[in-house]
PDB file of C-alpha atoms in Angstrom:
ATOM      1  CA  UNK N 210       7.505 -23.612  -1.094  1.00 65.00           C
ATOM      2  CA  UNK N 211       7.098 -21.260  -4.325  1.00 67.00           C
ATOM      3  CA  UNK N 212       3.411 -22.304  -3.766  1.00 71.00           C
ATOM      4  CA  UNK N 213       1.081 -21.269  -1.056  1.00 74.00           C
ATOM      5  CA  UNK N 214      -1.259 -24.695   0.329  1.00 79.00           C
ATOM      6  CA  UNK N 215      -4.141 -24.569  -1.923  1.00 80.00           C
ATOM      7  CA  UNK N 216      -3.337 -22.238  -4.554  1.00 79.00           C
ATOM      8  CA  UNK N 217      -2.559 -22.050  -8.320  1.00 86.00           C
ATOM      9  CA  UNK N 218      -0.137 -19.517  -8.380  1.00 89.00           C
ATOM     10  CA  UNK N 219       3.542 -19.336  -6.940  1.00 89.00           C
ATOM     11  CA  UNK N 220       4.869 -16.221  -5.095  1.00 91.00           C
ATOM     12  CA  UNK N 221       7.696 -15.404  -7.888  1.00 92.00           C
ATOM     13  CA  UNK N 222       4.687 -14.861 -10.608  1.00 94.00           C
ATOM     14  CA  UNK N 223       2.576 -12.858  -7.756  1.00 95.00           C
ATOM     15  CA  UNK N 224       5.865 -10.691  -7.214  1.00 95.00           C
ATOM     16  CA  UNK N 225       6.568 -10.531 -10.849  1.00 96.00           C
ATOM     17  CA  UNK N 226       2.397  -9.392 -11.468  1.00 97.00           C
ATOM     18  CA  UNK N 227       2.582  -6.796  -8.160  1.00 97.00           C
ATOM     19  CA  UNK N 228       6.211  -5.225  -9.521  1.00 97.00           C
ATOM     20  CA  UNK N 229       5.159  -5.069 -13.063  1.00 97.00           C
ATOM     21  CA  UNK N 230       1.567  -3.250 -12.196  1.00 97.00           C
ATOM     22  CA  UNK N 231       2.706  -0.758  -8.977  1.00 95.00           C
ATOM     23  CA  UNK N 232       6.715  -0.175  -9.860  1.00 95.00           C
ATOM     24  CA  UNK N 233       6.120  -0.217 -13.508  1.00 97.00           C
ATOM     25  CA  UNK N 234       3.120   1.334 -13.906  1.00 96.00           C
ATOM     26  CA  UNK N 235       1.653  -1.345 -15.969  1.00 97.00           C
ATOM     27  CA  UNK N 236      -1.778  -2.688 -17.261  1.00 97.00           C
ATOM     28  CA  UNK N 237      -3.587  -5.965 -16.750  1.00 96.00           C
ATOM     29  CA  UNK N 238      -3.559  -6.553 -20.682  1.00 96.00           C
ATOM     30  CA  UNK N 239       0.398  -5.588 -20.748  1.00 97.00           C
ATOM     31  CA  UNK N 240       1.284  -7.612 -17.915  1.00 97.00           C
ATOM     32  CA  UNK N 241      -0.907 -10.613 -19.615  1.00 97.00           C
ATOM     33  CA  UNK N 242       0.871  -9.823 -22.955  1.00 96.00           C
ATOM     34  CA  UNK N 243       3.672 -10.071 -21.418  1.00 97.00           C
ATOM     35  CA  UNK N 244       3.118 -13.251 -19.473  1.00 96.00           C
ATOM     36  CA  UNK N 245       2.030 -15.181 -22.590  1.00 96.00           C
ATOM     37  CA  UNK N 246       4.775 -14.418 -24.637  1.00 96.00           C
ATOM     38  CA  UNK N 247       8.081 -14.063 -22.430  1.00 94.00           C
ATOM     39  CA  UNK N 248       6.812 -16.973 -20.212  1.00 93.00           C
ATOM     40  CA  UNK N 249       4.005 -18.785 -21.498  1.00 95.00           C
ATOM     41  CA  UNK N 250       1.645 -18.125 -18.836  1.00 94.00           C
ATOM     42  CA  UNK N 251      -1.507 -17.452 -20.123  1.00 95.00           C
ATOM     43  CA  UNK N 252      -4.062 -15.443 -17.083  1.00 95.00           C
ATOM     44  CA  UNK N 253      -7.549 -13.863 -17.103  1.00 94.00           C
ATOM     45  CA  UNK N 254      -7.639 -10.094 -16.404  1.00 93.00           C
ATOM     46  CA  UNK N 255      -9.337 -11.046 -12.993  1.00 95.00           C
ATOM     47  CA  UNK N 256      -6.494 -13.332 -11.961  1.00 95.00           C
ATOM     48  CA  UNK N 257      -4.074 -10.413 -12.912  1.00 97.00           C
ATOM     49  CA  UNK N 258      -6.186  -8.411 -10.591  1.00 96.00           C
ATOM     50  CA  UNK N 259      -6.224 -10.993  -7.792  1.00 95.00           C
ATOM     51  CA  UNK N 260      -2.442 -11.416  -7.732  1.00 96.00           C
ATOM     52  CA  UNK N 261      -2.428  -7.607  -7.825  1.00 96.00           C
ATOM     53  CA  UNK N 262      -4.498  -7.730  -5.064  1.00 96.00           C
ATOM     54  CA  UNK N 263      -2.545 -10.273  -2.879  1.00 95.00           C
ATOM     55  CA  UNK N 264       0.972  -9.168  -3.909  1.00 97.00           C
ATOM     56  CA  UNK N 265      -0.412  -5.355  -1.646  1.00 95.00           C
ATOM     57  CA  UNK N 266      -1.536  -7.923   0.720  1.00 95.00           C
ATOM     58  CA  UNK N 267       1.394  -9.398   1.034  1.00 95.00           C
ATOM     59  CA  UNK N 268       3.840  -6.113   1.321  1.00 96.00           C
ATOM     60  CA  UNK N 269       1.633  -4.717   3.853  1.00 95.00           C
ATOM     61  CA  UNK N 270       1.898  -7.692   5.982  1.00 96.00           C
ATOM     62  CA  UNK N 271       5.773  -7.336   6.058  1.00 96.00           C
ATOM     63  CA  UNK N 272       5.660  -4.024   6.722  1.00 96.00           C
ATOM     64  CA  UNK N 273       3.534  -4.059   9.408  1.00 96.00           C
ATOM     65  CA  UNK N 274       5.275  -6.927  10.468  1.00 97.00           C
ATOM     66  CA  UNK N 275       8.625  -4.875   9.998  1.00 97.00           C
ATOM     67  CA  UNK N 276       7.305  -1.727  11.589  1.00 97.00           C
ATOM     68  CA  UNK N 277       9.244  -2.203  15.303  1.00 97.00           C
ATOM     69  CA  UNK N 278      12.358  -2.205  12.707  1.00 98.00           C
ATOM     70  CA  UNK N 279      11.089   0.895  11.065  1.00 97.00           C
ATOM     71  CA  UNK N 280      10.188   2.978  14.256  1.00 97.00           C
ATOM     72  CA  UNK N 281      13.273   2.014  15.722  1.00 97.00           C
ATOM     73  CA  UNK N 282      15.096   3.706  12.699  1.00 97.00           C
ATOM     74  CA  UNK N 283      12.808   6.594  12.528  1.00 97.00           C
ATOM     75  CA  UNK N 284      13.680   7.439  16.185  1.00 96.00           C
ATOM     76  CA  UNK N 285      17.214   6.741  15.739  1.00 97.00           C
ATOM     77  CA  UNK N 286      17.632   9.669  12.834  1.00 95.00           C
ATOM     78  CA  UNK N 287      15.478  12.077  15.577  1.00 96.00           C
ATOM     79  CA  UNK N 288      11.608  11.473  14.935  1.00 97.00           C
ATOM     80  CA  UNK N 289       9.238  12.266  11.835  1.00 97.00           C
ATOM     81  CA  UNK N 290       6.802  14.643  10.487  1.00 97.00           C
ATOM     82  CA  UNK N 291       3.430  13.428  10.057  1.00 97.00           C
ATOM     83  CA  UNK N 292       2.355  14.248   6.850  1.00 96.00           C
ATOM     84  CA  UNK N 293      -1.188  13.709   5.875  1.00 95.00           C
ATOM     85  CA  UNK N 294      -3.314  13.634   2.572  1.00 93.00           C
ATOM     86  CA  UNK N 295      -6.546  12.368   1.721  1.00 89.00           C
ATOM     87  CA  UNK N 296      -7.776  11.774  -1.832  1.00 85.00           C
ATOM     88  CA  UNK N 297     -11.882  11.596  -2.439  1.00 78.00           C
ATOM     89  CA  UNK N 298     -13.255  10.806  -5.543  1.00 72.00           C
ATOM     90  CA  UNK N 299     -16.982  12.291  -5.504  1.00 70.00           C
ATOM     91  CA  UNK N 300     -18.246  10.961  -2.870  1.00 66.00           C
ATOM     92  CA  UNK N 301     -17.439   7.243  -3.560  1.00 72.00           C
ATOM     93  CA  UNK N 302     -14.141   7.227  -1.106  1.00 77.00           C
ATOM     94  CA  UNK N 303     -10.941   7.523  -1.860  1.00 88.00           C
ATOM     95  CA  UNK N 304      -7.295   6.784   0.048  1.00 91.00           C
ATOM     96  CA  UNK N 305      -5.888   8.364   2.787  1.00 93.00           C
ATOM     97  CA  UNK N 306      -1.967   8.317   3.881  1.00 95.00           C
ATOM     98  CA  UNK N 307       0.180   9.308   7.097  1.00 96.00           C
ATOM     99  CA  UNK N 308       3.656   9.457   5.560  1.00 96.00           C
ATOM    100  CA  UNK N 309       6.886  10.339   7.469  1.00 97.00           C
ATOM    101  CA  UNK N 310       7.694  13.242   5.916  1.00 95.00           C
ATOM    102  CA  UNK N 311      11.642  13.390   6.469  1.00 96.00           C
ATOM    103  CA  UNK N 312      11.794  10.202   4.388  1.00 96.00           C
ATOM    104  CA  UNK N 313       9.052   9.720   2.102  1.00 94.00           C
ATOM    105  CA  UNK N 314       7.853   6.308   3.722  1.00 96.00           C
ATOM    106  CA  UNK N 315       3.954   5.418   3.759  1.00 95.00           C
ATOM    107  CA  UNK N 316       3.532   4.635   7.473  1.00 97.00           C
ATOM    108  CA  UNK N 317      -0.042   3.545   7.381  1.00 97.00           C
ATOM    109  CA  UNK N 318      -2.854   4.266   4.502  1.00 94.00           C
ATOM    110  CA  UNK N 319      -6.077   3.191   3.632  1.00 93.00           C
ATOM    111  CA  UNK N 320      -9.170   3.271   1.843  1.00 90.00           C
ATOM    112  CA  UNK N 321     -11.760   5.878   3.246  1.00 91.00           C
ATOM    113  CA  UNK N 322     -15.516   6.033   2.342  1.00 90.00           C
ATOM    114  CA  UNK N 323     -15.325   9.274   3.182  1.00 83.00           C
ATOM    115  CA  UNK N 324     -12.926  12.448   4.557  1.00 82.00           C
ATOM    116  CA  UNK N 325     -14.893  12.391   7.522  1.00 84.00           C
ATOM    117  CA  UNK N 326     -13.156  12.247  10.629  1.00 86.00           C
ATOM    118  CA  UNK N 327     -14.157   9.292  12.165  1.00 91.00           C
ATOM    119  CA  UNK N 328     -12.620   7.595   9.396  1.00 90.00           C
ATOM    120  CA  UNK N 329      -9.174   9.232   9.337  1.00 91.00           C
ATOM    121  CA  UNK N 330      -8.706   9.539  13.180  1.00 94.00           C
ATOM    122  CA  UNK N 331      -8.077   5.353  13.695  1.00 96.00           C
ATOM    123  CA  UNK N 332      -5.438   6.139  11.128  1.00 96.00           C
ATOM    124  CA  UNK N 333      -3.612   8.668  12.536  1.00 96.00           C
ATOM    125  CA  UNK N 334      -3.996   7.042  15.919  1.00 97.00           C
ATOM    126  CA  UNK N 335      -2.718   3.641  14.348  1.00 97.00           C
ATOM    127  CA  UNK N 336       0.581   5.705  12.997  1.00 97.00           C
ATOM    128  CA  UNK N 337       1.115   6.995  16.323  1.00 97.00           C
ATOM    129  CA  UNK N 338       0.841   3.729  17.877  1.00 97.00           C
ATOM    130  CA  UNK N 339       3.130   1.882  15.417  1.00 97.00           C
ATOM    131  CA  UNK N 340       5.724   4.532  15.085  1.00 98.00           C
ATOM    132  CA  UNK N 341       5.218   7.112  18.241  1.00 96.00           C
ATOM    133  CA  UNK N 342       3.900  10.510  18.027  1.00 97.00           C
ATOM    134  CA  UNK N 343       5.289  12.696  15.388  1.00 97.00           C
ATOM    135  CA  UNK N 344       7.416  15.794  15.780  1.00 97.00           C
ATOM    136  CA  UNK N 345       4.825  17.675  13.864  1.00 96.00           C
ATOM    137  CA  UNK N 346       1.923  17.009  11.605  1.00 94.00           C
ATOM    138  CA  UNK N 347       1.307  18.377   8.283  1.00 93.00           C
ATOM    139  CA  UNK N 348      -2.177  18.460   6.105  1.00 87.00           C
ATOM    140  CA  UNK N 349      -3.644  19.976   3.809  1.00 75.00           C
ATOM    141  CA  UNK N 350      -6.512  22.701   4.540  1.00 61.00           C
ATOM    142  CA  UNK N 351      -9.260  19.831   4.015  1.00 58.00           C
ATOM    143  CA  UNK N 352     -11.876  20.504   6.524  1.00 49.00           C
ATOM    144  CA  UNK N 353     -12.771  16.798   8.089  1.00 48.00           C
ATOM    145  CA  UNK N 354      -9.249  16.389   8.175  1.00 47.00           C
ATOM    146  CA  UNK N 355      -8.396  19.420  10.662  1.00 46.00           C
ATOM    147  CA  UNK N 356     -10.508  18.187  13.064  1.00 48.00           C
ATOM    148  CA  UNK N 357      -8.586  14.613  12.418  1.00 49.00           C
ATOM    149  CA  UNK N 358      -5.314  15.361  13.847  1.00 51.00           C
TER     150      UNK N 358
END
């Protein structure tokens, strides 16, 4: 059961790979260091990627699955700020994120290709669906992003 049908790799070492890279901040070539010598598991710098890459996969699918939970909480302790913030990295996309802004949670994010509207409203329409409409929403002065929310 450690091992998903068809795969090489168990969900401890994708947990261990995903905890080491996003809570600690570490590299592919530390985490592979590390790997080798502490547990003699010996991984390319794509497979460290790939487990990265499932192990977001994987937390995003329990908190989405989780999110009735969440809401229910949310509303509980009196509703949420919106808080909004879109990163762009010269024109090649970046991440955008609807946080509730009373507790620091990530409600929904994503990857953009752009700050344009039309790729930020589904987002802020998705928050609202999984988690009801805010008690306010906060955003930067970003242009494409005004007309957003």
């Amino acid at each position: 059961m450690l091992v998903k049908a068809r795969q090489r790799h168990g969900y401890d070492l994708i947990v261990h790979v995903g905890l080491a890279r996003y809570l600690e901040n570490k590299q592919r070539e530390e985490i592979r260091a590390y790997l080798l010598r502490e547990r003699f598991i010996e991984l390319s710098d794509g497979t460290v990627s790939n487990l990265c890459d499932r192990f977001l996969t994987y937390v995003e699918a329990l908190h989405l699955a989780r999110a009735p939970q969440l809401a229910a909480s949310i509303h509980e302790q009196g509703g949420y700020p919106l808080h909004l913030d879109a990163t762009n990295d010269r024109g090649k996309g970046g991440l955008f994120v609807c946080m509730d802004g009373f507790r620091e949670w990530v409600l929904v994010s994503g990857r953009i290709p752009s700050e344009h509207e039309d790729h930020m409203r589904p987002m802020v329409e998705r928050t609202a669906e999984l988690f009801g409409d805010p008690l306010a929403t906060v955003r930067d002065l970003g242009g494409a992003m005004a007309r957003a929310v």
